[in-house]
PDB file of C-alpha atoms and ligand atoms in Angstrom:
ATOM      1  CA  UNK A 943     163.963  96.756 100.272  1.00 90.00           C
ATOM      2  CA  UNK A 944     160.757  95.972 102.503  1.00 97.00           C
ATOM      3  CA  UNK A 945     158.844  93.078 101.631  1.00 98.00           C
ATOM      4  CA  UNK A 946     155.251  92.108 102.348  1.00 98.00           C
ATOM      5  CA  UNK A 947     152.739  89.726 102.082  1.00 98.00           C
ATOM      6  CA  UNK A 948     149.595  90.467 101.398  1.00 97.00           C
ATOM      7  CA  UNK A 949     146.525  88.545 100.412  1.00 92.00           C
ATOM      8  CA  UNK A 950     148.236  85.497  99.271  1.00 95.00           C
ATOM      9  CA  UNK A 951     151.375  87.230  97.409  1.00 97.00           C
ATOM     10  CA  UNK A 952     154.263  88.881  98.046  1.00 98.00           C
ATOM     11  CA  UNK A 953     155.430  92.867  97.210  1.00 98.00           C
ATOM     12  CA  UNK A 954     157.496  95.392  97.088  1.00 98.00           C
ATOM     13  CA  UNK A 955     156.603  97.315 100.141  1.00 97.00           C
ATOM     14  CA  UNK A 956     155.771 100.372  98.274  1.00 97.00           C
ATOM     15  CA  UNK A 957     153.464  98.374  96.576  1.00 97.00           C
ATOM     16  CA  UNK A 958     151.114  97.043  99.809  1.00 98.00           C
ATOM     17  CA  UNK A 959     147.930  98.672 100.117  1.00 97.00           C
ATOM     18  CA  UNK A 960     145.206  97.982 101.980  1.00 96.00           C
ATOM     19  CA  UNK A 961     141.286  98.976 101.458  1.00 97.00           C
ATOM     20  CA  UNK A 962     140.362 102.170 103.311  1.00 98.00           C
ATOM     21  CA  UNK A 963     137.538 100.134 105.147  1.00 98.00           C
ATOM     22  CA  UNK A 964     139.729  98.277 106.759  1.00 98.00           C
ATOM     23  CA  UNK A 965     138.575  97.860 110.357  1.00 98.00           C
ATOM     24  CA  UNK A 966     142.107  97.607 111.275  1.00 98.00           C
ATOM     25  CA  UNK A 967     142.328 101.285 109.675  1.00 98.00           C
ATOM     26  CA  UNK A 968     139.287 103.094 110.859  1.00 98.00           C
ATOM     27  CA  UNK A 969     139.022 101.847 114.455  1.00 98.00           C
ATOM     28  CA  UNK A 970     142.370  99.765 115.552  1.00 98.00           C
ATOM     29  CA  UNK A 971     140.588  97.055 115.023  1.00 98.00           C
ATOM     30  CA  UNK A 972     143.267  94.310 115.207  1.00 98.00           C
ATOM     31  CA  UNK A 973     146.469  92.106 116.477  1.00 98.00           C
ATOM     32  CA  UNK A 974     150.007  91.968 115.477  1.00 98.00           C
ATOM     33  CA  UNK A 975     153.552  91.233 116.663  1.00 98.00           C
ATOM     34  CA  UNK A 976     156.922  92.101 116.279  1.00 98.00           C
ATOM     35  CA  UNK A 977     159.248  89.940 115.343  1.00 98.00           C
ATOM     36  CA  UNK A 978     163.289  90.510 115.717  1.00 97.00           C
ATOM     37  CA  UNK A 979     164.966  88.233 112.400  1.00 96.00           C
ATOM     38  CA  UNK A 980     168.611  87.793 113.569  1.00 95.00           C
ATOM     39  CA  UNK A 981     171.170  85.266 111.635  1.00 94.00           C
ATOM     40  CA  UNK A 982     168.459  84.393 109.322  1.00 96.00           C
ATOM     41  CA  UNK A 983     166.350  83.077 111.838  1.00 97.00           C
ATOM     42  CA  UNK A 984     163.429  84.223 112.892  1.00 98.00           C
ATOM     43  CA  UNK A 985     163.669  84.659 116.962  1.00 98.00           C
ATOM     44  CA  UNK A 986     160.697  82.964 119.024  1.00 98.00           C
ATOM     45  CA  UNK A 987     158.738  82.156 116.356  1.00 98.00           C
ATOM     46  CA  UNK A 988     156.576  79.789 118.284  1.00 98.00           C
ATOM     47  CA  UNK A 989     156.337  82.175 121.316  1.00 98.00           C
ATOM     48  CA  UNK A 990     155.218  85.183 119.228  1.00 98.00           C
ATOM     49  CA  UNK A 991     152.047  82.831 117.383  1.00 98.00           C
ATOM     50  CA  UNK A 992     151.289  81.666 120.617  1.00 98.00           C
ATOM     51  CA  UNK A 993     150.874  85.004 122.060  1.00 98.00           C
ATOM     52  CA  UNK A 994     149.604  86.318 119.063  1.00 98.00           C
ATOM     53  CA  UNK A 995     147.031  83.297 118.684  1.00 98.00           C
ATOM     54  CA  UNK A 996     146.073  84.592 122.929  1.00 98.00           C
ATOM     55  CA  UNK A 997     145.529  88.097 122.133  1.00 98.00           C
ATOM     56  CA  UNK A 998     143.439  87.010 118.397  1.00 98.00           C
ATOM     57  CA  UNK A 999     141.421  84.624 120.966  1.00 98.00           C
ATOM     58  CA  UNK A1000     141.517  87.956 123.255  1.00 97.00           C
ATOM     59  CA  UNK A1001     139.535  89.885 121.202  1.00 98.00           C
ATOM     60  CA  UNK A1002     137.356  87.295 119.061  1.00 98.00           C
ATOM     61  CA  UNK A1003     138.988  87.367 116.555  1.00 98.00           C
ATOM     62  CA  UNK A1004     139.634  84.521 113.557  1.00 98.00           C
ATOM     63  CA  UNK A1005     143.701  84.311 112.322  1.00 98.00           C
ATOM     64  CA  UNK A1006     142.949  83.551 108.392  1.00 97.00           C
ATOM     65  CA  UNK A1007     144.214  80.091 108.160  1.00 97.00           C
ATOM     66  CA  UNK A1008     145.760  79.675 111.489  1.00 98.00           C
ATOM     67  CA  UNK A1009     148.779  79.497 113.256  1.00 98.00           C
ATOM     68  CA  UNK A1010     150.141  77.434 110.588  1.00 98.00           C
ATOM     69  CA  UNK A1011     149.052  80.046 108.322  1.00 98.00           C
ATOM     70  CA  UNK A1012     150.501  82.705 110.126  1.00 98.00           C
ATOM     71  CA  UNK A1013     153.845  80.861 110.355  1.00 98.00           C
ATOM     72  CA  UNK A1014     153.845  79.909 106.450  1.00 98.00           C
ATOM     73  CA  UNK A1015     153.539  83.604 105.881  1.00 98.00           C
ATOM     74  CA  UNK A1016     156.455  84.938 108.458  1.00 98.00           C
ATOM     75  CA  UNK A1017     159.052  82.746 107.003  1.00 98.00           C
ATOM     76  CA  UNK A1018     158.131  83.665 103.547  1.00 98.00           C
ATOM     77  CA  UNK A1019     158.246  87.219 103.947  1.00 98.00           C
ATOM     78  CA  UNK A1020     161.787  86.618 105.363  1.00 98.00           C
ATOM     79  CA  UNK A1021     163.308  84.314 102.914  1.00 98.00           C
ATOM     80  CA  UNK A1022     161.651  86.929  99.909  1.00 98.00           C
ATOM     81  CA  UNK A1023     162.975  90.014 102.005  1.00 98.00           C
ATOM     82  CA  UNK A1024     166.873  87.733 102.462  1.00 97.00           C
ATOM     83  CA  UNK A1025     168.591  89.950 104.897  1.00 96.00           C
ATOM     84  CA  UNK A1026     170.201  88.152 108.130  1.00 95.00           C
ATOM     85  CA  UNK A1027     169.116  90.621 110.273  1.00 95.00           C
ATOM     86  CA  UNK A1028     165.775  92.586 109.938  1.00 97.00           C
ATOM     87  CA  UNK A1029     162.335  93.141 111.921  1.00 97.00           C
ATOM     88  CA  UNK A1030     159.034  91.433 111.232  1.00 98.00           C
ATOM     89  CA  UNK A1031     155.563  92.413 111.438  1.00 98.00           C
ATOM     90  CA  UNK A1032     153.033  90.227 111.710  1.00 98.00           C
ATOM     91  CA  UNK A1033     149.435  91.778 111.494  1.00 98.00           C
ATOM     92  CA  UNK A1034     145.925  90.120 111.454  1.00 98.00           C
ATOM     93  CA  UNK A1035     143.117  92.683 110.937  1.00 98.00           C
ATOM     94  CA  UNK A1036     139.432  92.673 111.324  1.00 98.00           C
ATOM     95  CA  UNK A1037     139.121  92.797 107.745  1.00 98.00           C
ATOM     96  CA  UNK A1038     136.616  95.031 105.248  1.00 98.00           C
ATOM     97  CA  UNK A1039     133.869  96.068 106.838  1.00 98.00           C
ATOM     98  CA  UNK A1040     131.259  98.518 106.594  1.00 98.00           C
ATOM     99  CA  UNK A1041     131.398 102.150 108.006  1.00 97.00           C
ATOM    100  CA  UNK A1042     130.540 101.173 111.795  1.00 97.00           C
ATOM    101  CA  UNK A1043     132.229 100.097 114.618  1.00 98.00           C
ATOM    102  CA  UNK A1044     130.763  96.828 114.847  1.00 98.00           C
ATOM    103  CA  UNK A1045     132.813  93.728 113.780  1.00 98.00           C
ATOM    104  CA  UNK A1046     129.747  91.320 112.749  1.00 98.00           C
ATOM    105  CA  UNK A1047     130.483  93.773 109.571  1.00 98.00           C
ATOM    106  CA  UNK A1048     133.521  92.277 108.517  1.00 98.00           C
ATOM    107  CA  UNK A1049     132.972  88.825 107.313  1.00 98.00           C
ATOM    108  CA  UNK A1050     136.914  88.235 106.420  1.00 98.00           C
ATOM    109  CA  UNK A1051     139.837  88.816 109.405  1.00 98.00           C
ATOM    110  CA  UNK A1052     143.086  89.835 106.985  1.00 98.00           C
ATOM    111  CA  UNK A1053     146.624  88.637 107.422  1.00 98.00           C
ATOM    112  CA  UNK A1054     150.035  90.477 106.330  1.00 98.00           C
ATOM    113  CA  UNK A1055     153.416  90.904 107.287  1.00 98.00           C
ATOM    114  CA  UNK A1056     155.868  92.897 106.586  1.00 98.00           C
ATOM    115  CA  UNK A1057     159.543  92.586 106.814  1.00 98.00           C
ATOM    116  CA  UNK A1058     162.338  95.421 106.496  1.00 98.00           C
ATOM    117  CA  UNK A1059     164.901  97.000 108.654  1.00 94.00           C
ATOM    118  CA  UNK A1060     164.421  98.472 112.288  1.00 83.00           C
ATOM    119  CA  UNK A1061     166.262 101.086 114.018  1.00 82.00           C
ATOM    120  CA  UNK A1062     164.611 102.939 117.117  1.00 81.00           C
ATOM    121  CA  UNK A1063     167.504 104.116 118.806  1.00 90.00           C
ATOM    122  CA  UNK A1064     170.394 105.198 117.545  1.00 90.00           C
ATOM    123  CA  UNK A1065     174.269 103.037 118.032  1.00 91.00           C
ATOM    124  CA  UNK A1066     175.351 105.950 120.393  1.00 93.00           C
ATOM    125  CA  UNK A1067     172.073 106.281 122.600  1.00 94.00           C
ATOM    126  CA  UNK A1068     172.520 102.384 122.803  1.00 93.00           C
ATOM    127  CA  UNK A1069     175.903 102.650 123.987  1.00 94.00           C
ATOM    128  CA  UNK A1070     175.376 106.089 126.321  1.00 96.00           C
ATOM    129  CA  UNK A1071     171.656 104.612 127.336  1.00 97.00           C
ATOM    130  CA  UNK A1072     168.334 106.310 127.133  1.00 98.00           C
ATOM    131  CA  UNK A1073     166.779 109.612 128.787  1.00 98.00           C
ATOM    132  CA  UNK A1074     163.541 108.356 129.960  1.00 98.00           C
ATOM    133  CA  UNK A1075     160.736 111.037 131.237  1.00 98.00           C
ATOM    134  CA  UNK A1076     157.241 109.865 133.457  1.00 98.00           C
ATOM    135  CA  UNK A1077     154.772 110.191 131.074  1.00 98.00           C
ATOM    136  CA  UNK A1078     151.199 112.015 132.080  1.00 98.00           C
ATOM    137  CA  UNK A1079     149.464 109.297 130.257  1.00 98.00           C
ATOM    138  CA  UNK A1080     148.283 105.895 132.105  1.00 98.00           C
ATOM    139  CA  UNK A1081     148.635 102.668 130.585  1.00 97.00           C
ATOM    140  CA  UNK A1082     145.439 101.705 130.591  1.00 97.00           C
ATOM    141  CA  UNK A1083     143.743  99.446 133.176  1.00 96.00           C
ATOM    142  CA  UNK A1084     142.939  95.662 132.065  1.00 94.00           C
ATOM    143  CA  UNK A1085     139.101  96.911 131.957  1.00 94.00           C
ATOM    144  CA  UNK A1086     139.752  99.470 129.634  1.00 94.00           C
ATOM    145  CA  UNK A1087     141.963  98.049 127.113  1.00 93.00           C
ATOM    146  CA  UNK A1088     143.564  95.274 128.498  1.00 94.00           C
ATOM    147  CA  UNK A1089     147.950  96.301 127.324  1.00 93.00           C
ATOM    148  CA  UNK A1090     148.520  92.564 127.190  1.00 95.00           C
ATOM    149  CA  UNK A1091     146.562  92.406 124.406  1.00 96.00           C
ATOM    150  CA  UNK A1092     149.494  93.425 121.788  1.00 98.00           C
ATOM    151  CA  UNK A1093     146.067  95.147 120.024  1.00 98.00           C
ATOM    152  CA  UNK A1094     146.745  97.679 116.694  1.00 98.00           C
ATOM    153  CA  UNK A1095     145.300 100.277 119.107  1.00 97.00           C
ATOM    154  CA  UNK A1096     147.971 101.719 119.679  1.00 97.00           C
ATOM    155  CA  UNK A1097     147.209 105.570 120.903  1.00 97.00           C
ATOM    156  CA  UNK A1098     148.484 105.426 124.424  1.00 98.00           C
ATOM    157  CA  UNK A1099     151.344 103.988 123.357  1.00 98.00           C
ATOM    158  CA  UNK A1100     152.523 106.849 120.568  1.00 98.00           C
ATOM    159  CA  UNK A1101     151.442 109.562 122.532  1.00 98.00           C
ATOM    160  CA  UNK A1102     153.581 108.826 125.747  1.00 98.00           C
ATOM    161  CA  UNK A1103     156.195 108.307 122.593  1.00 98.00           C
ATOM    162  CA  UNK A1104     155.402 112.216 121.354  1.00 98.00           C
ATOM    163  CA  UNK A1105     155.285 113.452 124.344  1.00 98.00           C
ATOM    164  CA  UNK A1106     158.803 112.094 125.643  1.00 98.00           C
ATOM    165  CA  UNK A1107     160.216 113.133 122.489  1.00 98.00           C
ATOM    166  CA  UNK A1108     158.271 117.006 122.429  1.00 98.00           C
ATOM    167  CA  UNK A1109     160.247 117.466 126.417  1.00 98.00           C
ATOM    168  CA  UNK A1110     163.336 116.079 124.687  1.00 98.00           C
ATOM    169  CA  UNK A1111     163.705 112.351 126.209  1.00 98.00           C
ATOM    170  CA  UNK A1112     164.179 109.791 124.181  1.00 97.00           C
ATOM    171  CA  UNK A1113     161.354 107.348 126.208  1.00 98.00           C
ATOM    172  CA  UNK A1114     158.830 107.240 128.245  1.00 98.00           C
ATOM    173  CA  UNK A1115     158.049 105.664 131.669  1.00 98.00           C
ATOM    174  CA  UNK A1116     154.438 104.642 131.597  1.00 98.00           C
ATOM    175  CA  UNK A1117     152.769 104.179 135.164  1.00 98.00           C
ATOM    176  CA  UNK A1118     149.401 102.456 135.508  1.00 98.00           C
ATOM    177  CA  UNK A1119     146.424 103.854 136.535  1.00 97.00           C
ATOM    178  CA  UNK A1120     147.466 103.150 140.279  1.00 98.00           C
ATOM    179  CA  UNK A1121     151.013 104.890 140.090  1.00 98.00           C
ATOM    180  CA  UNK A1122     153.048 101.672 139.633  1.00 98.00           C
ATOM    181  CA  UNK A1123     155.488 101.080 136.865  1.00 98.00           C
ATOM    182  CA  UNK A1124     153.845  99.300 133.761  1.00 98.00           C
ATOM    183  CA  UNK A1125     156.680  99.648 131.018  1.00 98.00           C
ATOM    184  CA  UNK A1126     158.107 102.535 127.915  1.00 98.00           C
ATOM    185  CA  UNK A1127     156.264 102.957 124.976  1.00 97.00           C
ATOM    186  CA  UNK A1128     156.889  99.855 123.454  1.00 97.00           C
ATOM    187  CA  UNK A1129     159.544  97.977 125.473  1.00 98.00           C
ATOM    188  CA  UNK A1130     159.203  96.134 128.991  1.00 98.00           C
ATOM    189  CA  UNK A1131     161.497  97.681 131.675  1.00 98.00           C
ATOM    190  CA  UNK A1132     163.900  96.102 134.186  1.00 98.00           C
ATOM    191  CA  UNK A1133     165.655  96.960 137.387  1.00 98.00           C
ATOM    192  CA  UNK A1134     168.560  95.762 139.013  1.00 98.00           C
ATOM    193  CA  UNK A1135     169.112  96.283 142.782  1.00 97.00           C
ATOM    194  CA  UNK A1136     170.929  94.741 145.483  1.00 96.00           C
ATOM    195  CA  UNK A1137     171.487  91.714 142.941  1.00 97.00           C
ATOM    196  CA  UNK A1138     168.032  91.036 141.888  1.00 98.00           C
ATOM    197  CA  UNK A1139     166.675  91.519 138.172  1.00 98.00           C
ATOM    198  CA  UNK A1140     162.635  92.849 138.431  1.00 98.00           C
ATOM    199  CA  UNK A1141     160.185  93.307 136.224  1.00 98.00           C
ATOM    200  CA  UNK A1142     156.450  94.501 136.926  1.00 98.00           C
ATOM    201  CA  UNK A1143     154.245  91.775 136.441  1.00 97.00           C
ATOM    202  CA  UNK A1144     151.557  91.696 133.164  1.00 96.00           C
ATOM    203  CA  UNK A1145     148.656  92.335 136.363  1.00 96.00           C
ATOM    204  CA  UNK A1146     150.517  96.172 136.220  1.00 98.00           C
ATOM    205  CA  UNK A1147     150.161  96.847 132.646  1.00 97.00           C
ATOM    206  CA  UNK A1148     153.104  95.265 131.101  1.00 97.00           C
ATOM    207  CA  UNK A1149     152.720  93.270 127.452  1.00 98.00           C
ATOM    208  CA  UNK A1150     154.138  89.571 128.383  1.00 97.00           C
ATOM    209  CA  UNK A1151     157.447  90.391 126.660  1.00 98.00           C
ATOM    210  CA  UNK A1152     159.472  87.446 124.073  1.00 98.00           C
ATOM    211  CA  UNK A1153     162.317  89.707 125.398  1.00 98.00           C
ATOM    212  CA  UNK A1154     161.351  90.054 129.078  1.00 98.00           C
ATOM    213  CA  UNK A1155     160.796  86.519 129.081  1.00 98.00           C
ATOM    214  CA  UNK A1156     164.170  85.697 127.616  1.00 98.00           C
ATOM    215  CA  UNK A1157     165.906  87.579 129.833  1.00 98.00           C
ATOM    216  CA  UNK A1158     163.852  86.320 132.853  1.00 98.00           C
ATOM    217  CA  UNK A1159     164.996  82.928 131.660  1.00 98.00           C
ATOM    218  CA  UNK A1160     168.783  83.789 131.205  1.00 98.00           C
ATOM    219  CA  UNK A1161     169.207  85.489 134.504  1.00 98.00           C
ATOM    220  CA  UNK A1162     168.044  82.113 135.923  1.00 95.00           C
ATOM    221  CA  UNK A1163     170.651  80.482 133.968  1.00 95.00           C
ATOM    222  CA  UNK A1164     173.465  82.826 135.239  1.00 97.00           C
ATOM    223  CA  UNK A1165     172.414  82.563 138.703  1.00 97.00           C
ATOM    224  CA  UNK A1166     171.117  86.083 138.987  1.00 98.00           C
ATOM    225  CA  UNK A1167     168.195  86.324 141.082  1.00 98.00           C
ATOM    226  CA  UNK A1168     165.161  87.720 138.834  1.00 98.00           C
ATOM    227  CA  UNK A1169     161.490  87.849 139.806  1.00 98.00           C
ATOM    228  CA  UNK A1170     158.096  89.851 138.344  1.00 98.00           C
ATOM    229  CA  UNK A1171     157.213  92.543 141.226  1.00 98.00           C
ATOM    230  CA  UNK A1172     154.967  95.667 141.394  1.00 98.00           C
ATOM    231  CA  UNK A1173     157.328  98.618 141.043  1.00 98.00           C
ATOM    232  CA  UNK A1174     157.116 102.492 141.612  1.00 98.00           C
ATOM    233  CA  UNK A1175     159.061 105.410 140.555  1.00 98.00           C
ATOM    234  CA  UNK A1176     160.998 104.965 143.727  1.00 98.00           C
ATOM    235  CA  UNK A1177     162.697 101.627 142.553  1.00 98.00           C
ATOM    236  CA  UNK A1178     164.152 103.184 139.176  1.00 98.00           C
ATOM    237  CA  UNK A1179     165.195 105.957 141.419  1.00 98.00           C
ATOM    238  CA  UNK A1180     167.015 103.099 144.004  1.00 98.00           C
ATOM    239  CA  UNK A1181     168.329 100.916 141.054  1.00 98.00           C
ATOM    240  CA  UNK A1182     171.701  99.892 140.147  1.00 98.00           C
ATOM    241  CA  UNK A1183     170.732  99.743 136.782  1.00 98.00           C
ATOM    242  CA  UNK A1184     167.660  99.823 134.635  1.00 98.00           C
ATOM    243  CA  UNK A1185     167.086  98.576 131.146  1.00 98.00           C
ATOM    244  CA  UNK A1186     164.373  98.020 128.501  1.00 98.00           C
ATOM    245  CA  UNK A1187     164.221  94.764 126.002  1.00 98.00           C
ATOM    246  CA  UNK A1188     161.918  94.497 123.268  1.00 97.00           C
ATOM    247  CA  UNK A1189     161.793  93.002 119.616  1.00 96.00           C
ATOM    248  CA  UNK A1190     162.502  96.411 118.103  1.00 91.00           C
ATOM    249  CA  UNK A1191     164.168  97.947 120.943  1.00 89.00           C
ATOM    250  CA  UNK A1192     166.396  95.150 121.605  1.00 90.00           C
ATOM    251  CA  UNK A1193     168.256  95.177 124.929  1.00 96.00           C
ATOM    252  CA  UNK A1194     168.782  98.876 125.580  1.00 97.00           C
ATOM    253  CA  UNK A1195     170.048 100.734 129.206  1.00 98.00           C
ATOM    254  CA  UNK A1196     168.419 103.541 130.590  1.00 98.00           C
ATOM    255  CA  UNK A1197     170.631 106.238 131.862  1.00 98.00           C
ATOM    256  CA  UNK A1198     168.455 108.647 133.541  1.00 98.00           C
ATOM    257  CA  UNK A1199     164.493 109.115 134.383  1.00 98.00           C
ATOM    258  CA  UNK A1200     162.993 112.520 134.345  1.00 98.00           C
ATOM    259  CA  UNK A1201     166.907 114.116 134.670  1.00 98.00           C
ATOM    260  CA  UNK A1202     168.017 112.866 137.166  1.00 98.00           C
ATOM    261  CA  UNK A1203     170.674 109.859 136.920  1.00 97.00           C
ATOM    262  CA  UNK A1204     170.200 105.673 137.156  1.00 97.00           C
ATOM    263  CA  UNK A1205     172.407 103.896 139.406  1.00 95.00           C
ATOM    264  CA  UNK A1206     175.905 105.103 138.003  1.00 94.00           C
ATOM    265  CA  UNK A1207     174.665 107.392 135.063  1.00 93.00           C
ATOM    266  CA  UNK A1208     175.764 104.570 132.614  1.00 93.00           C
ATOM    267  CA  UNK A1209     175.179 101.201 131.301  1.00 94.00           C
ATOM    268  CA  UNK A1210     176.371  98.901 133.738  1.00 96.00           C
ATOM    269  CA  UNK A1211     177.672  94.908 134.138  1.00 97.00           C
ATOM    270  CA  UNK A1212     174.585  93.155 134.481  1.00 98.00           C
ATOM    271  CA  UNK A1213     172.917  94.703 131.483  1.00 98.00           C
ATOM    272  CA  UNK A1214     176.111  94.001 129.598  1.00 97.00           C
ATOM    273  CA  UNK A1215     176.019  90.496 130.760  1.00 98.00           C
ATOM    274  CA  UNK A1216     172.345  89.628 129.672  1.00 98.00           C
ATOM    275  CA  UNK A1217     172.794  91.288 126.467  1.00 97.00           C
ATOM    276  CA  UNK A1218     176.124  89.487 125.894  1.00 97.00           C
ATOM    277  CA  UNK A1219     174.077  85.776 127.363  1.00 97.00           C
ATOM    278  CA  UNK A1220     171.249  87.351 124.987  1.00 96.00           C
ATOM    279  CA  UNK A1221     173.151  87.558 121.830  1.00 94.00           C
ATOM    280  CA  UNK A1222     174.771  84.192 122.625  1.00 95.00           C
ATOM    281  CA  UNK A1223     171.479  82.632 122.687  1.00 95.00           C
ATOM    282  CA  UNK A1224     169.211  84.538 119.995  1.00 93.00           C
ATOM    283  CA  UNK A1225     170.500  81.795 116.810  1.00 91.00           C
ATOM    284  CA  UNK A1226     169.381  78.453 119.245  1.00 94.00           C
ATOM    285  CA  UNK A1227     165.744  80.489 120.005  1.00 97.00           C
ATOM    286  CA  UNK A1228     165.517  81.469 115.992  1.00 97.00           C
ATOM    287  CA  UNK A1229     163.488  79.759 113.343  1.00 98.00           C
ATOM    288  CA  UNK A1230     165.493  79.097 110.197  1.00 97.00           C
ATOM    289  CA  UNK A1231     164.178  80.278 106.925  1.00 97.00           C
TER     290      UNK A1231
HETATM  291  N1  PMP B 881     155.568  96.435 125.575  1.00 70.37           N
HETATM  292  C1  PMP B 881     154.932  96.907 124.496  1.00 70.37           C
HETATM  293  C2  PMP B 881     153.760  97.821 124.664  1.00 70.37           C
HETATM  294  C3  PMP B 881     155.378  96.546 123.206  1.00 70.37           C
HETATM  295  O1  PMP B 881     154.745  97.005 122.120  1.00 70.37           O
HETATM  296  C4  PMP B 881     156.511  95.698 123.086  1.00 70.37           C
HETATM  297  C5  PMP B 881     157.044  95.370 121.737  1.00 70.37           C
HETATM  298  N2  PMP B 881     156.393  94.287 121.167  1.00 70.37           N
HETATM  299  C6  PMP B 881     157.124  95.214 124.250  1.00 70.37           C
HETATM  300  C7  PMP B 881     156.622  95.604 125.479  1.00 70.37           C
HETATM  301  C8  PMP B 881     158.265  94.246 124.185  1.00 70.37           C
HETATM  302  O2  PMP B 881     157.796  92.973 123.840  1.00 70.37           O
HETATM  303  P1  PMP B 881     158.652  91.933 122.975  1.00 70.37           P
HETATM  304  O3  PMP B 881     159.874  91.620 123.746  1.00 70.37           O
HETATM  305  O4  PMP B 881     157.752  90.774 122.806  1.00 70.37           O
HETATM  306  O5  PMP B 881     158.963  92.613 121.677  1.00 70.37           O
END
């Protein structure tokens, strides 16, 4: 059963509620992260406060009690929710507020997290890899709403979702407003070619990944060539192999992009081998609890 804390206590998820003024509710208004909990630890723990602590700073906005706060409250949820393996979400809010956008109206930022299980895609798309179709939607440019913000506007992001999903893929490809490859819905991309590992670069409209950075870091460990570098449709279409990592997602190949086939049409060696190098180091990156 979900778990989640909420205003100093702990419940039953079906027991969480939230006022309707919310800002967080009625405009977005907000920060969280996602948090992968794997052999009862919780992974990057310090990584995901820092980069939640960047985007809160991002966007003016006060964590309740601070990154020690915000840590007290992860692990709790966890050890009350006991499962080994399981998916956090950390959320800070603008708080209560009155019925206007402006935030000087909300005097108290509020902090919850939930914890319960995760599945996005299923064990056999993980195994045969994902359809992915070019979505018409643009991540938005870093003057708009900046994506490495990891903000609770999240629009862009579930449309591109619904609309892979309404032309039957299973993910999307979302370009930035210049054509180059930003990332899925919510999941950084990579490509392998002519033994090199790249990634776009946060400039393009990717979130600064836990994931993508792991995986940055273990490619360097196994020798593999990996780098961040602007990428168009073009370099899916050239790959060996392209994959997608993300707290939820996990490590997960891509098969094909807008019907026509990646590299050999299935997962291939070097995706096995970083999510083999990932698994082997996810319990010494993990927070006990
Ligand atoms: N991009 C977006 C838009 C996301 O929401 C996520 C999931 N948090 C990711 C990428 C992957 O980031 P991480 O590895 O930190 O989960």
């Amino acid at each position: 059963m979900g778990k989640v804390w909420i205003d100093g206590g702990i419940v039953e998820l079906a027991d969480a509620k939230i006022p309707v003024t919310d800002h967080g509710l009625l405009y977005g208004d907000g920060v969280f992260e996602g948090l992968r909990i794997t052999g009862r630890r919780v992974f990057r723990l310090e990584d995901h406060l820092a980069r939640l602590a960047t985007a809160a700073r991002a966007i003016a906005l006060e964590i309740p009690g601070g990154i020690g706060a915000a840590r007290e409250v992860v692990l709790d949820t966890a050890r009350a929710h006991g499962a080994d393996e399981a998916y956090g979400r950390l959320i800070v809010t603008r708080g209560e507020g009155a019925l206007g956008v402006d935030p000087t109206s909300c005097p108290r930022p509020r902090m919850l997290c939930i914890v319960d299980e995760v599945r996005i895609y299923s064990a056999e798309k993980r195994s045969a890899g994902l359809d992915l179709v070019t979505s018409s939607l643009r991540r938005p440019p870093a003057d708009v709403l900046d994506p490495r913000v990891k903000s609770l506007n999240y629009l862009n992001n579930a449309m591109a979702k619904l609309e892979a999903r309404q032309r039957g893929a299973d993910e999307a490809l979302l370009l930035n407003a210049s054509g180059f490859v930003a990332e899925a819905s919510v999941a950084n991309l990579f490509v392998h070619r002519r033994g090199e590992l790249l990634t776009p670069p946060g400039s393009d409209g990717a979130l600064e990944g836990i994931n993508r950075m792991t995986v940055l870091e273990l490619a360097g460990s196994l020798g593999l060539p990996a780098r961040e570098q602007t990428l168009t449709r073009f370099d899916l279409f050239a790959a060996d192999e392209v994959f997608l990592t993300g707290s939820g997602a996990g490590m997960v190949p891509v098969r094909s992009l807008d019907g026509r086939p990646i590299g050999a049409g299935v997962p291939g060696p070097v995706f096995a081998k970083l999510a083999a190098a990932l698994a082997d180091a996810s319990p010494s990156l993990g927070t006990p609890f």
